[in-house]
XYZ file of C-alpha atoms in Angstrom:
373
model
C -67.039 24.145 -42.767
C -70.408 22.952 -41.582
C -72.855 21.456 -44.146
C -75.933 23.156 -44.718
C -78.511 21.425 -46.521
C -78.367 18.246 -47.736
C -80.892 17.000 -50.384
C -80.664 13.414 -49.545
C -81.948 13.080 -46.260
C -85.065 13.608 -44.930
C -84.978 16.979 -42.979
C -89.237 16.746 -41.587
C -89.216 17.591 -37.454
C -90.055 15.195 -35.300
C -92.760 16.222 -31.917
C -89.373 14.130 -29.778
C -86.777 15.406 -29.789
C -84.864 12.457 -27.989
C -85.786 10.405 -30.262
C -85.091 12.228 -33.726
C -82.626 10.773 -36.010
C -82.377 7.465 -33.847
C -82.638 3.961 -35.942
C -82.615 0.937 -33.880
C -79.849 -2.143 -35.164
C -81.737 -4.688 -35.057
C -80.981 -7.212 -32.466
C -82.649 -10.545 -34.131
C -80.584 -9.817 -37.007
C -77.643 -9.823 -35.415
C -78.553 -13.149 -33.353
C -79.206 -14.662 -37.150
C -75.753 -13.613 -38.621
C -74.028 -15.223 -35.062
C -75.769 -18.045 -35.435
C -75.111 -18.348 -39.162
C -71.218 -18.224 -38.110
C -71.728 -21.062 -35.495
C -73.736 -23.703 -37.642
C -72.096 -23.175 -40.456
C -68.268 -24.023 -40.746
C -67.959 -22.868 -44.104
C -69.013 -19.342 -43.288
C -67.198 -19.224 -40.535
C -64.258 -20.215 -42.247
C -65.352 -17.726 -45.267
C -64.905 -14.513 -42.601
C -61.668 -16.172 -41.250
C -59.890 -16.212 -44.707
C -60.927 -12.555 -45.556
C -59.845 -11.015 -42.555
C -55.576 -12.616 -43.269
C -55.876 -12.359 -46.528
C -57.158 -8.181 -45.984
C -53.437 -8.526 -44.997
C -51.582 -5.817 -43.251
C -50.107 -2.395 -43.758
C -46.952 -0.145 -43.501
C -47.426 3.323 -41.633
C -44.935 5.667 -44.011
C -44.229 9.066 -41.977
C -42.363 12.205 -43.710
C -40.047 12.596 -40.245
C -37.764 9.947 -39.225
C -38.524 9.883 -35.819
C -42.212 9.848 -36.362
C -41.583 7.161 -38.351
C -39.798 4.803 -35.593
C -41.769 5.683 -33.167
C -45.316 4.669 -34.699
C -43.699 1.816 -36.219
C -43.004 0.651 -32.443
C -46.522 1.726 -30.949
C -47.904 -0.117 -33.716
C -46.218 -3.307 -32.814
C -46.707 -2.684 -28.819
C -50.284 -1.150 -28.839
C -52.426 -2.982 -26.699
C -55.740 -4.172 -27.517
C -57.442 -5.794 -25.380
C -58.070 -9.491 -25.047
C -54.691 -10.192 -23.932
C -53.591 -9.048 -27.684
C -50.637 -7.208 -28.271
C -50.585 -4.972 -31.632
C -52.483 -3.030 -34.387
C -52.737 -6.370 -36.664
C -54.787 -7.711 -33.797
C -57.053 -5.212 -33.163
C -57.468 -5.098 -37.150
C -58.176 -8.919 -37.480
C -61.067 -8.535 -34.771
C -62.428 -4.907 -36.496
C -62.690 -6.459 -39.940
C -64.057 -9.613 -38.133
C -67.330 -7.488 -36.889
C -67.334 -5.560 -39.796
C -67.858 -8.806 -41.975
C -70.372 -10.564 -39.536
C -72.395 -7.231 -38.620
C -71.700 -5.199 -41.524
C -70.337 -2.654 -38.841
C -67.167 -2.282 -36.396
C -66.592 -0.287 -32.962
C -63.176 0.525 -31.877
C -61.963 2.981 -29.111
C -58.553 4.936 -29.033
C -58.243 4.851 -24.843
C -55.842 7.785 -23.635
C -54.490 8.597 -20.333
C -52.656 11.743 -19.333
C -52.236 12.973 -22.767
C -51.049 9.837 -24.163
C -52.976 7.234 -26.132
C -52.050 3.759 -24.753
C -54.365 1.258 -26.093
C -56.604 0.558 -28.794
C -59.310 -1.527 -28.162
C -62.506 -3.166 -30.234
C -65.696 -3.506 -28.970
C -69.046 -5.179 -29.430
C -70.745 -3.137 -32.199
C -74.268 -4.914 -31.255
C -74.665 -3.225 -27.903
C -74.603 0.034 -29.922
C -77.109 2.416 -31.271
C -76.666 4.924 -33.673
C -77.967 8.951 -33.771
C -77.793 11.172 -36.586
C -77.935 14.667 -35.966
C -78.630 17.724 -37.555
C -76.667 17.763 -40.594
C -76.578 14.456 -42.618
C -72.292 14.385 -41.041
C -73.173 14.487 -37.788
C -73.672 11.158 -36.541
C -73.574 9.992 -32.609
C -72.664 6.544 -31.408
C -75.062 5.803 -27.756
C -74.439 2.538 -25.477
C -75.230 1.249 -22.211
C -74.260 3.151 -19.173
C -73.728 1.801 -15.737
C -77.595 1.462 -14.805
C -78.060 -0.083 -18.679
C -79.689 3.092 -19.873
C -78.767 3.959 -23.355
C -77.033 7.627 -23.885
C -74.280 9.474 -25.931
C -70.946 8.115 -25.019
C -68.827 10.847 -23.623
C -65.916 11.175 -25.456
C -67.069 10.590 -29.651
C -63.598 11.937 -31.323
C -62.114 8.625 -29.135
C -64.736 5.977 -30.781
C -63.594 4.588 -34.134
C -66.811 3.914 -36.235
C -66.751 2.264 -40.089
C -69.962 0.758 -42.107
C -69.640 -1.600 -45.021
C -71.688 -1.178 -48.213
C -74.226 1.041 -45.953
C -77.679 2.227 -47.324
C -79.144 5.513 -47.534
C -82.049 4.203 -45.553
C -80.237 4.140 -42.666
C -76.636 4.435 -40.986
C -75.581 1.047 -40.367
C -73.717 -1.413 -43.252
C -74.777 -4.824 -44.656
C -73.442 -7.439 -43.796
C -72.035 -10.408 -45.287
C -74.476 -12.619 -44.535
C -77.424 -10.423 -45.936
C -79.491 -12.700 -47.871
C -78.328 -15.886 -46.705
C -80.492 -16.738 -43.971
C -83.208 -18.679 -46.342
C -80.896 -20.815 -48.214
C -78.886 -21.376 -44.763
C -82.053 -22.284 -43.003
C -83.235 -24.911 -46.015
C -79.522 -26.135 -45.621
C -79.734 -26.889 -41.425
C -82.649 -28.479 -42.440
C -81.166 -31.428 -45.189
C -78.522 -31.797 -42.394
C -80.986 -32.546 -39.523
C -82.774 -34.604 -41.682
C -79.731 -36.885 -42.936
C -78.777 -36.696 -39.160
C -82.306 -37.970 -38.174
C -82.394 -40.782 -41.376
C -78.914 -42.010 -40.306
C -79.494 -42.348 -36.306
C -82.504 -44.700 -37.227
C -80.625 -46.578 -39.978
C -77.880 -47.253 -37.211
C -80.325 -48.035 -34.751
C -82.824 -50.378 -36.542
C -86.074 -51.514 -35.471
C -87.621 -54.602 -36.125
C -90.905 -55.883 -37.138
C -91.914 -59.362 -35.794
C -94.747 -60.989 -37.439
C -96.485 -64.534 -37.216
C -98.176 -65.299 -40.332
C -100.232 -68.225 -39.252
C -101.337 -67.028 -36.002
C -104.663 -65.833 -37.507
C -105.836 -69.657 -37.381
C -105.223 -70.014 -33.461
C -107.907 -68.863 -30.812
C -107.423 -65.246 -29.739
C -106.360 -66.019 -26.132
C -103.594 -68.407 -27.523
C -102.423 -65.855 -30.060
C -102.406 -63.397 -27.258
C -100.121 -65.634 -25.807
C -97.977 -66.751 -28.367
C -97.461 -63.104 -29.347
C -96.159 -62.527 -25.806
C -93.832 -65.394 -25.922
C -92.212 -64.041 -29.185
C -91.797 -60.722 -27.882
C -90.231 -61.962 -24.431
C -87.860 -64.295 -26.515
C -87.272 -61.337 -29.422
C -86.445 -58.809 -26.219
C -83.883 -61.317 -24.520
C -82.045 -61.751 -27.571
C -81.761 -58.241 -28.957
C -80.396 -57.983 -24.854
C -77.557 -59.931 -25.395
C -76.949 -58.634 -28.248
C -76.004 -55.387 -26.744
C -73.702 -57.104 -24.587
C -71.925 -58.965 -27.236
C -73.564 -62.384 -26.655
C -74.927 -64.223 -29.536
C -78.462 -65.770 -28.493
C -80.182 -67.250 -31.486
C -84.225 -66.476 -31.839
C -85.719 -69.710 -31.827
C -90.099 -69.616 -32.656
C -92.207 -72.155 -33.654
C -94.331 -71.219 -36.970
C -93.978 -69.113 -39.694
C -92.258 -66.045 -38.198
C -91.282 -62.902 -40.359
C -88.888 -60.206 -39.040
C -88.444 -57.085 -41.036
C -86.242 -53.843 -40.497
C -88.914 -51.016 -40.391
C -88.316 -48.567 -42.499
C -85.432 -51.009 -44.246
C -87.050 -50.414 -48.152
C -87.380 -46.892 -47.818
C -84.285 -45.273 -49.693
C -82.551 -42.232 -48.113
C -82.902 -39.533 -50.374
C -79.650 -38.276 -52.004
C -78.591 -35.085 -50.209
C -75.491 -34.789 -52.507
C -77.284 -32.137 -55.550
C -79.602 -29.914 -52.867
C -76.293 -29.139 -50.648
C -73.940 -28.530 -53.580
C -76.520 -25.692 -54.828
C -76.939 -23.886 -51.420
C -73.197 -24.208 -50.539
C -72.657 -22.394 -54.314
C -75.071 -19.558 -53.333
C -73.581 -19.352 -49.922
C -69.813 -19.292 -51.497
C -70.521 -17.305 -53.993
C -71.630 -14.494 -51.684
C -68.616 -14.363 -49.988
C -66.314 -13.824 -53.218
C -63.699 -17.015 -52.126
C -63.120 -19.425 -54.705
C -65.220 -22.966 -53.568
C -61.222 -24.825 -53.169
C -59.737 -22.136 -50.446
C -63.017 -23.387 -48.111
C -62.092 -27.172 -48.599
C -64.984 -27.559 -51.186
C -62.833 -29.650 -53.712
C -66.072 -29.865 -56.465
C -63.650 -30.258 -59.484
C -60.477 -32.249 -59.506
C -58.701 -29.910 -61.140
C -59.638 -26.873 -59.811
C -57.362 -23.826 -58.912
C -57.429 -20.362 -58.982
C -57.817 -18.753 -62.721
C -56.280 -15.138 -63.251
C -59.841 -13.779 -63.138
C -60.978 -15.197 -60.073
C -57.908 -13.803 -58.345
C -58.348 -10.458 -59.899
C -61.708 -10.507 -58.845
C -60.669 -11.257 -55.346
C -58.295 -8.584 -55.026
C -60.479 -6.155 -55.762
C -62.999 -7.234 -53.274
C -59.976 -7.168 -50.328
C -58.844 -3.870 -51.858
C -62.305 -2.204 -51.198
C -62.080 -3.803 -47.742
C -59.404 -2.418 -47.008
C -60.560 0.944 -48.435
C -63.436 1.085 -45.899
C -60.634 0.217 -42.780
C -57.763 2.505 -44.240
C -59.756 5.463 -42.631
C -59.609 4.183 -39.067
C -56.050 3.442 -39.373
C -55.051 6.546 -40.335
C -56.963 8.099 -37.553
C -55.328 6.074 -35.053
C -51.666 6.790 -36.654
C -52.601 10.861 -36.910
C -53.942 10.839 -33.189
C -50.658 9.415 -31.591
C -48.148 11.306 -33.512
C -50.689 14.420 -32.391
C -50.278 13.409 -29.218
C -46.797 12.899 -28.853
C -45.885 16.061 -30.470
C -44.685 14.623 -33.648
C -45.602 15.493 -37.162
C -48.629 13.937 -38.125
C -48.603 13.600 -41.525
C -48.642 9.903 -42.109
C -49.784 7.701 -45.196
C -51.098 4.298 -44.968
C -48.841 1.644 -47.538
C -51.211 -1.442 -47.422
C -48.698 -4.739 -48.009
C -49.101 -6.298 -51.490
C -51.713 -9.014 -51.890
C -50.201 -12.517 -53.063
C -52.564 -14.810 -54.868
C -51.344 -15.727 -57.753
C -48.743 -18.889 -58.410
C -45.042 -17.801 -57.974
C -44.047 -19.106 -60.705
C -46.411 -17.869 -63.051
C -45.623 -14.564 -61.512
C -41.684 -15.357 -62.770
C -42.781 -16.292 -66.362
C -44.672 -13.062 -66.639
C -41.904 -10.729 -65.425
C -39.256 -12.796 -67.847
C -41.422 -12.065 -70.745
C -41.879 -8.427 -69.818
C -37.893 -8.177 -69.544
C -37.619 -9.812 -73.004
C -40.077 -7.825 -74.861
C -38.380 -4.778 -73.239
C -34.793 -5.831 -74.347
C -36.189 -7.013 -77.647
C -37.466 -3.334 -77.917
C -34.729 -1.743 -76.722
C -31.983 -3.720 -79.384
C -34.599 -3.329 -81.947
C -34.761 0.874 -81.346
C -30.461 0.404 -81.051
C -30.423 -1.153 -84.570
C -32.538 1.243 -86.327
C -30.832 4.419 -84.997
């Protein structure tokens, strides 16, 4: 059934009606959140541990031959990219929908038969909401570059994280790192700047006693030093040793030797928390050893589950859309449920001691219930 009102979106007309319910993405912000990715290793890394530890998933069909035959498109299904495979086209879905706070995926079928599934670049997209707040329109480049409504919507696989009222597009995981990160490229150009002209010194040559000489003899004398300070710091290049020899009192100096480089250690630690802390990983999974005995606590893991579980809850939709169309397609029975696999992040062995006491306290309740009947 068709919605009819909605009282939480905005329902004024608009004198365009091309251009009603349109909301442009936002190109510089996506540019930002790339870049973010590429200068910073820990993010990058951050994105790369969600989207393996999101895991994988089990297709579970009520027919038996539904059920072997997804279970072999899923392992077959192309997806572009010279990757074979749903858990491929998953890893680079959840990868956009980290970086962009959206994802863009297309079910591609020929002759009644879906054959491929394939992700896309969800930046080259625009989005257009219709009449009813449920209607919603993806548009993209055609052939000339003019934007327009793709042709073929129920094939398009479309999924927002955390998204706003304000608009139809999801946050993503970058969303308020750009100021830190950009305070954070700036310490490391700076201690890459101090440490190039630390490593290559420059020297300050200075005749004390050359202020009692005539000016056209200083002249001179400075030129002398200079030639004889130039030939040396020549060889040195070249692995000679020349000595510096100068008559007088002669000072040499490292410029900028007493200045101290500031301690970058404290500033970088407090970003990199911010930064870490955003994405929900524990500091020690991103190589960020700041304790020497630090592993993952119960809570920390249980926090991080639920954060992959509700990642998974925003994907689980596509999935199941992709599972329903084939068996549709195929003439099969089409009622399918998605088994995501169990998430692992907890010690093994602390998983063992847990179980053995639950199996104790059950027997002990068991022979205690046995004794008292």
């Amino acid at each position: 059934m068709a919605a009819k009102a909605c009282q939480l979106r905005g329902g004024e007309g608009h004198p365009f009606g091309a251009l009603k319910g349109f909301v442009p993405l936002g190109a510089g912000e996506e540019r930002i959140y790339r870049q973010l990715r590429e200068a910073i290793p820990v993010l990058d890394a951050a994105v790369g541990k969600l989207v393996r530890l999101s895991g994988g998933f089990q297709a579970e069909c009520r027919s038996a031959e539904s059920q072997k035959r997804l279970e072999e498109f899923l392992k077959t299904v192309p997806c572009g990219r010279g990757q074979v495979g749903i858990d491929s086209f998953l890893s680079g879905f959840v990868d956009s929908l980290l970086v962009y706070g959206r994802s863009i995926g297309e079910m591609v079928v020929d002759r009644g038969r879906l054959k491929a599934v394939c992700w896309g670049d969800v930046t080259q997209l625009q989005v257009v909401e219709g009449e009813n707040p449920l209607d919603v329109q993806l548009w993209g480049p055609d052939s000339k570059g003019m934007m327009g409504a793709l042709p073929y919507q129920h094939l398009l696989l479309f999924a927002t994280l955390n998204p706003e009222a304000a608009h139809p597009y999801g946050v993503s995981l970058f969303r308020g790192m750009p100021f830190l990160a950009d305070i954070l490229m700036k310490i490391y150009a700076t201690v890459g700047t101090n440490w190039e002209r630390a490593g290559n010194v420059r020297y300050s040559v200075i005749c004390k006693n050359a202020e009692n000489m005539d000016p056209s003899m200083a002249q001179e004398r400075g030129k002398q030093v200079a030639q004889e300070w130039s030939r040396a710091m020549e060889d040195a290049k070249t692995g000679t040793v020349r000595d510096f020899v100068a008559v007088g009192d002669v000072e040499i100096k490292v410029i900028g030797g007493e200045a101290p480089i500031l301690d970058s250690q404290v500033p970088v630690r407090q970003i990199l928390e911010q930064l870490v802390a955003k994405t929900g990983l524990p500091p020690f999974l991103l190589g960020l050893n700041w304790s020497t005995t630090e592993r993952m606590s119960t809570q920390q893991a249980d926090i991080l589950t639920s954060e992959l579980w509700a990642l998974r809850r925003t994907v689980e939709p596509v999935v199941r859309k992709i599972c329903k169309t084939y068996l549709a397609l195929e003439g099969l029975d089409d009622r399918v449920e998605i088994a995501w696999n169990d998430i692992s992040l907890q010690d093994i062995t602390e998983e063992a001691r847990a179980e053995l006491y639950k199996a104790q306290a059950m027997k002990y309740r068991a022979d205690y219930e046995g004794g008292k009947q």
